[in-house]
XYZ file of C-alpha atoms in Angstrom:
647
model
C 0.000 0.000 0.000
C 3.062 2.208 0.648
C 1.168 4.933 2.533
C 2.621 6.136 5.814
C 0.538 7.377 8.727
C 1.593 9.343 11.811
C -0.460 8.830 14.989
C -0.692 11.874 17.249
C -2.423 10.578 20.385
C -1.536 11.046 24.077
C -3.346 7.933 25.337
C -0.854 5.064 24.988
C -3.460 2.267 24.818
C -5.449 4.064 22.081
C -2.270 4.822 20.085
C -1.067 1.211 20.385
C -4.442 -0.161 19.189
C -4.411 2.249 16.262
C -0.924 1.178 15.234
C -1.859 -2.507 15.304
C -5.048 -1.926 13.276
C -3.253 0.144 10.641
C -0.374 -2.295 10.236
C -2.770 -5.222 9.837
C -4.560 -3.215 7.121
C -1.277 -2.767 5.225
C -0.368 0.790 6.208
C 3.052 1.909 7.474
C 2.979 3.717 10.832
C 5.919 6.136 10.695
C 5.645 7.188 14.336
C 3.553 7.935 17.420
C 3.576 11.338 19.120
C 1.861 12.412 22.323
C 2.317 16.163 21.813
C 2.657 18.703 19.021
C 6.396 19.280 19.428
C 7.189 15.574 19.007
C 4.831 15.364 16.015
C 6.610 18.255 14.304
C 9.941 16.471 14.606
C 8.571 13.233 13.095
C 6.826 15.154 10.285
C 10.040 16.963 9.309
C 11.954 13.645 9.159
C 9.361 11.168 7.854
C 6.923 13.315 5.805
C 3.825 11.136 6.469
C 1.057 10.715 3.903
C -1.629 11.222 6.559
C -1.871 12.151 10.240
C -4.393 10.730 12.724
C -4.719 13.667 15.083
C -6.229 13.836 18.552
C -7.572 17.296 19.384
C -6.714 17.245 23.100
C -2.969 16.632 23.630
C -0.316 17.032 26.291
C 1.433 20.385 26.449
C 0.258 23.899 25.674
C -0.654 23.263 22.025
C -3.637 21.186 20.894
C -4.256 19.204 17.723
C -6.016 22.127 16.040
C -2.782 24.158 16.096
C -0.922 21.276 14.448
C -3.741 20.874 11.906
C -3.125 24.415 10.663
C 0.528 23.525 10.039
C -0.429 20.271 8.301
C -2.765 22.188 6.019
C 0.075 24.560 5.042
C 2.281 21.501 4.341
C -0.536 19.913 2.301
C -0.627 16.784 4.471
C -3.990 15.092 4.941
C -5.262 14.699 8.521
C -8.190 13.062 10.290
C -9.298 14.203 13.736
C -9.765 11.730 16.586
C -11.702 13.178 19.479
C -13.707 12.312 22.547
C -16.299 14.789 23.800
C -15.517 18.382 22.825
C -17.483 21.540 23.361
C -19.080 23.406 20.465
C -16.348 26.060 20.360
C -13.615 23.426 19.947
C -15.603 21.603 17.284
C -16.137 24.824 15.320
C -12.399 25.584 15.484
C -11.620 22.056 14.305
C -14.131 22.322 11.464
C -12.522 25.598 10.303
C -9.263 23.738 9.574
C -11.130 21.664 6.943
C -10.096 18.151 8.050
C -10.242 15.195 5.691
C -12.286 13.260 8.242
C -13.516 13.239 11.843
C -13.931 10.236 14.155
C -15.492 10.447 17.598
C -14.054 8.096 20.233
C -14.778 5.280 20.743
C -15.041 4.172 17.107
C -15.144 0.838 15.340
C -12.175 -0.484 13.398
C -14.098 -0.560 10.109
C -15.085 3.104 10.497
C -11.424 4.029 11.023
C -10.309 2.227 7.866
C -13.179 3.627 5.789
C -12.411 7.162 7.012
C -8.726 6.771 6.144
C -9.670 5.506 2.677
C -11.921 8.534 2.196
C -9.226 10.896 3.492
C -6.721 9.604 0.924
C -9.384 9.809 -1.779
C -10.225 13.428 -0.899
C -6.579 14.423 -0.626
C -5.666 12.880 -3.970
C -8.609 14.608 -5.623
C -7.585 17.856 -3.955
C -3.973 17.472 -5.133
C -5.083 16.735 -8.685
C -7.391 19.757 -8.664
C -4.600 22.017 -7.359
C -2.162 20.784 -10.008
C -4.683 21.347 -12.789
C -5.499 24.776 -11.368
C -1.844 25.858 -11.383
C -1.302 24.509 -14.896
C -4.390 26.280 -16.216
C -3.424 29.577 -14.571
C 0.117 29.405 -15.991
C -1.158 28.730 -19.510
C -3.648 31.599 -19.386
C -1.086 34.070 -18.016
C 1.379 33.036 -20.728
C -1.316 33.711 -23.339
C -1.928 37.198 -21.900
C 1.803 37.969 -21.967
C 2.187 36.934 -25.618
C -0.939 38.705 -26.825
C -0.688 41.879 -28.895
C -3.300 43.626 -26.746
C -2.784 47.168 -25.494
C -2.237 48.098 -21.853
C -5.923 48.376 -21.007
C -6.823 45.044 -22.598
C -3.937 43.229 -20.887
C -4.906 44.630 -17.509
C -8.466 43.472 -18.097
C -7.352 40.021 -19.261
C -5.058 39.622 -16.256
C -7.913 40.492 -13.889
C -10.243 37.995 -15.577
C -7.670 35.184 -15.487
C -6.897 35.710 -11.791
C -10.610 35.945 -10.945
C -11.104 32.307 -11.938
C -8.740 31.181 -9.195
C -8.881 33.895 -6.533
C -12.288 35.451 -5.989
C -12.127 39.211 -5.447
C -14.364 42.255 -5.511
C -11.551 44.614 -6.475
C -8.004 44.189 -7.764
C -5.263 46.823 -7.712
C -2.000 46.575 -9.635
C 0.786 48.869 -8.411
C 4.061 49.490 -10.220
C 6.840 51.673 -8.857
C 10.453 52.211 -10.005
C 12.861 51.615 -7.107
C 13.786 54.716 -5.062
C 11.151 56.710 -6.906
C 8.534 58.960 -5.312
C 5.929 58.102 -7.931
C 4.203 54.923 -8.993
C 1.691 53.884 -11.569
C -1.052 51.317 -11.502
C -4.685 50.514 -12.090
C -7.635 49.301 -10.011
C -10.672 47.408 -11.214
C -13.933 46.954 -9.343
C -15.886 43.822 -10.185
C -19.403 44.734 -11.310
C -20.482 41.460 -12.953
C -19.331 37.903 -13.573
C -16.992 38.981 -16.349
C -17.273 42.767 -16.058
C -14.856 45.197 -14.449
C -15.040 48.932 -13.877
C -11.807 50.934 -13.936
C -11.451 52.966 -10.740
C -9.084 55.919 -10.988
C -8.767 59.400 -9.518
C -11.768 60.749 -11.400
C -13.996 57.802 -10.495
C -13.055 57.968 -6.814
C -13.728 61.696 -6.830
C -17.238 61.100 -8.168
C -17.891 58.280 -5.682
C -16.480 60.001 -2.585
C -17.153 63.636 -3.383
C -13.505 64.478 -2.606
C -11.310 66.717 -4.746
C -9.331 64.907 -7.469
C -6.066 66.524 -6.337
C -6.573 65.245 -2.791
C -7.271 61.730 -4.026
C -4.256 61.845 -6.340
C -2.051 62.856 -3.419
C -3.331 59.851 -1.433
C -2.634 57.508 -4.351
C 0.902 58.837 -4.885
C 1.723 58.534 -1.181
C 0.380 54.989 -1.001
C 3.410 52.676 -0.930
C 3.905 49.552 -3.007
C 3.831 46.558 -0.672
C 7.014 44.562 -0.135
C 5.544 41.671 1.895
C 3.117 38.905 0.984
C 0.228 39.256 3.422
C -3.290 38.021 4.070
C -5.341 40.483 6.083
C -8.742 39.171 7.101
C -11.294 41.021 9.227
C -9.597 42.359 12.409
C -6.127 42.350 10.790
C -7.522 44.257 7.822
C -9.143 46.824 10.101
C -5.828 47.390 11.907
C -3.964 47.867 8.628
C -6.239 50.684 7.474
C -4.674 53.223 9.822
C -1.326 52.700 8.081
C -2.582 53.207 4.535
C -4.889 56.068 3.623
C -5.689 54.638 0.202
C -6.925 51.346 1.642
C -8.909 53.272 4.205
C -10.649 55.168 1.414
C -11.437 52.024 -0.584
C -12.658 50.063 2.436
C -15.002 52.863 3.448
C -16.531 53.202 -0.008
C -16.844 49.520 -0.956
C -17.201 47.787 2.455
C -14.138 45.585 2.020
C -13.137 43.384 4.952
C -10.341 41.186 3.525
C -7.155 41.760 1.553
C -4.434 39.665 -0.072
C -1.158 41.396 -0.967
C 1.344 39.783 -3.329
C 4.586 41.670 -4.177
C 6.685 41.017 -7.296
C 10.251 41.995 -8.190
C 10.378 43.230 -11.784
C 14.091 43.437 -12.526
C 16.638 45.247 -10.343
C 15.055 48.681 -10.373
C 11.348 48.000 -10.232
C 8.895 46.519 -7.789
C 5.211 45.796 -8.213
C 2.365 44.356 -6.200
C -1.028 42.853 -6.858
C -3.621 43.554 -4.179
C -6.956 41.727 -3.969
C -9.918 43.012 -1.915
C -13.085 41.191 -0.838
C -16.248 42.147 1.002
C -16.584 38.640 2.405
C -15.325 37.865 5.891
C -12.169 35.681 5.931
C -12.038 36.159 2.180
C -8.524 34.868 1.489
C -6.601 31.682 2.324
C -3.031 30.401 2.448
C -3.895 28.085 -0.423
C -4.565 31.113 -2.649
C -1.297 32.713 -1.577
C 0.591 29.485 -2.351
C -1.015 29.383 -5.786
C 0.377 32.846 -6.533
C 3.864 31.775 -5.435
C 3.670 28.797 -7.806
C 2.823 31.037 -10.776
C 5.111 33.911 -9.827
C 7.240 33.792 -12.991
C 4.303 33.981 -15.431
C 2.910 36.887 -13.357
C 6.243 38.715 -13.544
C 6.344 38.168 -17.307
C 2.840 39.562 -17.748
C 3.606 42.679 -15.722
C 6.828 43.233 -17.661
C 4.859 43.025 -20.885
C 2.423 45.666 -19.646
C 5.152 48.330 -19.908
C 3.314 50.449 -17.394
C 6.311 52.750 -16.950
C 5.982 53.767 -20.587
C 2.277 54.449 -20.166
C 2.253 56.160 -16.779
C 0.593 59.255 -18.190
C -1.861 57.317 -20.311
C -5.498 58.008 -19.603
C -7.351 54.753 -19.001
C -10.987 54.914 -19.987
C -13.885 53.646 -17.938
C -14.699 50.298 -19.442
C -16.343 46.970 -18.945
C -14.391 44.002 -20.192
C -15.576 41.933 -23.133
C -18.067 39.424 -21.767
C -16.422 36.309 -23.171
C -17.790 34.039 -20.469
C -21.093 35.660 -19.571
C -23.025 33.251 -21.809
C -21.834 30.381 -19.614
C -24.204 31.610 -16.926
C -27.022 32.897 -19.108
C -29.629 31.258 -16.859
C -28.163 32.780 -13.694
C -29.472 36.265 -12.922
C -27.714 38.730 -10.608
C -24.367 40.390 -9.945
C -24.189 40.447 -6.148
C -20.863 39.635 -4.516
C -22.407 36.569 -2.832
C -23.578 35.162 -6.185
C -20.347 35.972 -8.017
C -18.391 34.084 -5.344
C -20.496 31.000 -6.135
C -19.910 31.361 -9.881
C -16.164 31.610 -9.249
C -16.284 28.280 -7.413
C -18.254 26.775 -10.302
C -15.616 27.818 -12.838
C -12.874 26.380 -10.616
C -14.424 22.952 -10.071
C -16.194 22.425 -13.404
C -13.113 21.343 -15.449
C -12.095 18.593 -12.980
C -14.035 15.425 -12.154
C -14.218 16.098 -8.428
C -17.484 15.291 -6.638
C -19.450 18.414 -5.715
C -21.909 18.913 -2.860
C -24.262 21.873 -3.366
C -25.750 23.178 -0.134
C -28.475 25.759 0.337
C -32.046 26.441 1.316
C -34.973 25.383 -0.857
C -35.467 27.645 -3.843
C -31.888 28.959 -4.072
C -31.196 27.384 -7.487
C -29.158 24.260 -6.707
C -30.241 22.470 -9.889
C -29.224 25.446 -12.044
C -25.760 25.470 -10.482
C -25.422 21.721 -11.075
C -26.370 22.266 -14.730
C -23.720 24.982 -15.030
C -21.013 22.699 -13.606
C -21.898 20.031 -16.168
C -22.104 22.537 -19.037
C -18.621 23.908 -18.248
C -17.015 20.480 -17.846
C -15.344 18.176 -20.361
C -18.482 16.010 -20.095
C -20.762 18.761 -21.427
C -21.693 16.775 -24.549
C -22.412 13.646 -22.509
C -25.581 12.813 -20.529
C -26.682 14.977 -17.607
C -29.087 12.839 -15.580
C -31.120 14.342 -12.730
C -32.869 12.448 -9.973
C -34.786 13.796 -6.980
C -34.086 11.432 -4.085
C -37.030 12.771 -2.071
C -39.545 12.022 -4.823
C -38.951 8.261 -4.884
C -40.397 5.737 -2.414
C -37.706 3.656 -0.631
C -38.901 0.511 -2.423
C -38.150 1.978 -5.857
C -35.044 4.089 -5.367
C -32.529 1.238 -5.863
C -34.189 0.204 -9.119
C -34.328 3.838 -10.239
C -30.626 4.402 -9.547
C -29.128 1.086 -10.640
C -31.829 -0.490 -12.834
C -33.267 -4.008 -12.623
C -33.409 -7.229 -14.593
C -36.602 -8.702 -15.955
C -38.395 -10.656 -13.227
C -36.289 -9.167 -10.417
C -39.485 -8.413 -8.481
C -43.225 -8.213 -8.954
C -44.132 -5.964 -11.927
C -40.548 -6.078 -13.274
C -41.800 -7.249 -16.646
C -38.878 -5.763 -18.588
C -35.224 -4.970 -17.991
C -34.683 -1.377 -16.826
C -31.545 0.737 -17.244
C -30.926 2.802 -14.100
C -29.924 6.449 -13.810
C -26.251 5.709 -13.120
C -26.005 3.593 -16.239
C -27.812 6.278 -18.263
C -25.299 8.848 -16.965
C -22.245 6.788 -17.970
C -19.429 9.072 -19.260
C -21.523 12.042 -18.126
C -22.835 13.563 -14.898
C -25.485 12.453 -12.421
C -27.213 15.023 -10.195
C -28.558 13.578 -6.948
C -30.930 16.257 -5.689
C -32.113 16.164 -2.065
C -29.466 13.573 -1.179
C -30.299 14.119 2.498
C -33.641 12.350 1.937
C -32.030 9.103 0.803
C -32.730 6.143 3.141
C -29.696 5.064 5.218
C -29.718 1.527 3.789
C -29.534 3.006 0.289
C -26.659 5.279 1.308
C -24.509 2.181 1.908
C -25.061 1.002 -1.665
C -24.420 4.477 -3.074
C -21.123 4.670 -1.167
C -20.028 1.375 -2.716
C -20.798 2.700 -6.194
C -18.756 5.845 -5.537
C -15.830 3.800 -4.208
C -15.811 0.936 -6.696
C -17.190 2.809 -9.739
C -19.396 -0.125 -10.597
C -23.041 -1.112 -10.194
C -25.254 -4.187 -10.234
C -28.837 -4.071 -11.452
C -31.460 -5.327 -9.007
C -31.832 -9.050 -9.608
C -28.692 -9.130 -11.738
C -25.348 -10.855 -11.264
C -23.293 -8.877 -13.778
C -21.008 -6.091 -12.513
C -21.188 -3.009 -14.753
C -18.317 -0.494 -14.760
C -19.370 3.142 -14.899
C -17.611 6.460 -15.404
C -19.851 9.082 -13.809
C -19.247 12.431 -12.169
C -21.446 12.920 -9.115
C -23.021 16.208 -8.089
C -25.247 16.043 -5.010
C -27.429 18.702 -3.404
C -29.391 19.127 -0.204
C -31.173 21.761 1.831
C -30.575 19.776 5.004
C -27.805 20.225 7.565
C -26.016 16.938 6.869
C -23.807 17.224 9.927
C -26.920 17.372 12.113
C -28.348 14.429 10.149
C -25.138 12.471 10.846
C -25.443 13.223 14.561
C -29.039 11.929 14.463
C -28.023 8.744 12.656
C -29.898 9.699 9.464
C -26.889 10.202 7.199
C -23.669 8.219 6.966
C -20.454 9.987 7.912
C -18.419 8.076 5.315
C -20.815 9.033 2.509
C -20.778 12.667 3.638
C -16.994 12.881 3.352
C -17.028 11.065 0.022
C -19.477 13.619 -1.415
C -18.131 16.682 0.376
C -14.895 16.923 -1.614
C -15.844 20.329 -3.036
C -18.784 21.983 -1.237
C -20.580 24.993 -2.728
C -23.022 26.837 -0.466
C -25.647 28.930 -2.235
C -26.653 32.142 -0.447
C -30.332 32.673 0.402
C -32.026 35.561 -1.392
C -32.050 37.643 1.816
C -28.226 37.675 1.613
C -28.173 38.925 -1.985
C -30.934 41.529 -1.928
C -29.102 43.680 -4.471
C -30.185 41.034 -7.023
C -33.918 41.304 -6.267
C -34.590 44.166 -8.697
C -32.919 42.340 -11.612
C -34.547 39.007 -10.728
C -38.007 40.549 -10.386
C -37.744 42.243 -13.791
C -36.403 39.030 -15.337
C -39.380 37.004 -14.108
C -41.862 39.739 -14.989
C -40.629 39.874 -18.594
C -40.653 36.082 -18.833
C -44.254 35.702 -17.675
C -45.473 38.709 -19.617
C -44.169 37.013 -22.764
C -45.563 33.631 -21.713
C -49.048 35.021 -21.049
C -48.902 37.451 -23.990
C -49.375 40.450 -21.711
C -47.811 43.883 -21.856
C -45.192 44.726 -19.228
C -44.055 48.277 -18.602
C -42.318 48.319 -15.252
C -42.510 47.281 -11.621
C -43.896 49.951 -9.342
C -41.500 51.558 -6.876
C -43.785 50.573 -4.011
C -43.639 46.921 -5.063
C -39.841 46.964 -5.306
C -39.588 48.466 -1.832
C -41.868 45.767 -0.444
C -39.860 43.039 -2.159
C -36.604 44.459 -0.788
C -38.056 44.547 2.738
C -39.132 40.892 2.653
C -36.866 38.002 3.735
C -38.126 35.403 1.201
C -38.157 32.117 3.127
C -38.885 30.456 -0.233
C -35.977 32.291 -1.885
C -35.844 32.731 -5.687
C -38.639 30.235 -6.307
C -40.939 32.278 -4.069
C -40.010 35.520 -5.847
C -40.738 33.858 -9.196
C -44.190 32.770 -8.009
C -44.959 36.264 -6.768
C -43.943 37.829 -10.085
C -45.983 35.265 -12.067
C -49.108 36.088 -10.043
C -48.475 39.842 -10.334
C -48.185 39.621 -14.127
C -51.386 37.564 -14.354
C -53.352 40.049 -12.256
C -51.938 43.145 -13.931
C -54.015 44.962 -16.577
C -50.977 45.353 -18.853
C -51.142 49.151 -18.641
C -50.198 49.981 -15.072
C -46.865 49.242 -13.358
C -46.855 45.901 -11.578
C -48.002 45.946 -7.964
C -48.270 43.253 -5.325
C -52.051 43.439 -4.818
C -53.103 40.012 -3.449
C -49.483 39.062 -2.917
C -49.237 41.507 -0.026
C -51.270 39.032 1.964
C -49.045 36.166 0.819
C -45.842 37.970 1.777
C -46.726 39.729 4.984
C -49.549 37.465 6.185
C -51.757 40.498 6.800
C -55.504 40.613 6.470
C -57.157 42.800 3.852
C -60.720 43.711 3.148
C -60.740 41.613 -0.053
C -58.900 38.457 0.978
C -58.693 36.386 4.171
C -55.222 35.794 5.678
C -53.092 33.043 4.168
C -51.825 30.687 6.848
C -51.807 27.188 5.373
C -50.924 25.312 2.187
C -54.647 25.078 1.439
C -54.885 28.869 1.631
C -52.051 29.186 -0.890
C -53.699 26.652 -3.208
C -56.973 28.549 -2.915
C -55.263 31.805 -3.900
C -53.486 30.157 -6.841
C -56.769 28.620 -8.039
C -58.524 31.980 -7.813
C -55.620 33.649 -9.619
C -55.925 31.090 -12.424
C -59.702 31.637 -12.642
C -59.249 35.420 -12.781
C -56.645 35.188 -15.527
C -58.620 32.809 -17.770
C -61.791 34.816 -17.187
C -60.055 38.034 -18.268
C -58.976 36.326 -21.516
C -62.472 34.899 -22.170
C -63.916 38.352 -21.610
C -61.679 39.710 -24.402
C -62.643 36.886 -26.774
C -66.328 37.039 -25.767
C -66.187 33.425 -24.593
C -64.624 32.060 -27.794
C -62.065 29.311 -27.076
C -61.136 27.947 -30.527
C -59.879 29.551 -33.737
C -57.640 32.506 -34.492
C -57.369 34.980 -31.602
C -59.405 32.610 -29.460
C -58.643 32.094 -25.762
C -56.689 28.882 -26.428
C -54.363 30.655 -28.875
C -53.838 33.598 -26.502
C -53.062 31.251 -23.617
C -50.869 29.097 -25.875
C -52.838 25.937 -25.080
C -54.635 23.262 -27.038
C -58.399 23.988 -27.193
C -59.175 20.594 -25.654
C -56.745 21.252 -22.777
C -58.261 24.661 -22.070
C -61.796 23.290 -22.188
C -60.788 20.641 -19.607
C -59.374 23.406 -17.386
C -62.614 25.403 -17.714
C -64.600 22.375 -16.586
C -62.241 21.698 -13.679
C -62.299 25.335 -12.537
C -66.044 25.693 -12.962
C -65.776 28.455 -15.592
C -68.599 28.645 -18.133
C -67.589 30.244 -21.422
C -71.266 31.063 -22.019
C -71.034 33.654 -19.228
C -68.724 35.742 -21.426
C -70.629 35.565 -24.737
């Protein structure tokens, strides 16, 4: 097996049992340490493949402190812990372990967790290598391009954005021992759109005099040290740099990554990334920059900024070469753009992805984007909702069955995994899958093979797995409803989608998008959304997220006369649960269904009124509603609408 493991455990009996178990399983135990200092010494000499790490150790340092060092060294680690308080567990979770075992644990769980840890680490290593290679190639292409200064700056920003999410990037360039420097800053305003921010732009934004801002920019030094400043550290740094203070105040930045570059003997430069998100930058991102330092230096040399220091850069938005990749995703909030950055990073590799988020946040759309941007984009993309299938049918649905495998199995059936071969399978609502089925799914993910129900043949499959859930899987694990080993197998690359209440700046664009869509669908005129309606939408927290907003806009379009701006009308009751003189309060699912039924009746009735009760023929109600006449007549009967009442 040739994989070495270090045991860091201060209980001798536990450490001895672990060593025996691992050796019997074919692993090499390169040492046992009872405290952090001893572990460091063994790590420096033996370079283990994986560390089994107890959280509570002898001495002043605990396992969490060592975990941070292991992460920087890119060594996989699995926590071993007895009872710990919530604070300790949160600190341990923040180090992103490759597994977590609570004492006492069974031998088989230990071996499965180690297997998963190696699997996750290898996938992580492969993803990092591919990321570095891709970044180097793209930077080399920028350097060799014949683009002008402005275009190269834009291209550099776009390339870096794929690997290091930022809300603003600043490039500084200063000849050594000089009192002046040149550079450019770009504020991210869309997925692939950047706004140049210079003296004039800052003057407009802040209301300060251009000369004063220019003085601040000139006096702002080029950084000589590679630094990550998150949250409190960033706040402290502001007092030392007036330019950063100005930017942070205007754009609500809370994190910064500084990366200096030596451009020949007489010149220095730095790239500075800013983010609004808390703890926005990581050591992994800094290491990535170190690994591509030479291509970055070459690009900056090719920019010839010193020759263009008096050039006037225009306000511009970059060419939207990648915007079409997310044509079904609406919004430009920082929270959404961070998600899209993760999608672009993980899509090219075959890593498993776990999409987390509340109901209605768009998990299926994100899964579709990952598939569409992957090398499997021309292969099958198979979706299955795990919550929609009864436990008795889910195995057959996933893996298929042979003829006669059970009652009613009159023909052979090809399962979803087999249908998805060479492509992608999307397991929506994975948290609803029965525990006994989770065991079989784990085997498929490990062995990459399936067996149809009632069959004896083993079928090899090549499938990328994307799973999604709105459940807290860690809580489900604690309650015995979800397997820990399956969680770690799926959770190689998690993407958490923000709820709509955390991206309210997107509500206006989303509301207009849905309004236009349903106006076209229902063949109704749409002018605008009233200011009052927008204010009410912005004030609401949307427990149903984007799906709820879409439903509200659909109902508003249906009820609108096509002449006036859209207003909430009945939806005020739906949103705020307030009583009105026209409609009783909506408190239950039945109340919602009643409102939707009445909305449907009102809409069809308004169309029949225009056609004087005529359903068929040109300009009849069926044509206006884009339905077959027979389908519409069935709806009229079901809803109790008599077309004779409109003749």
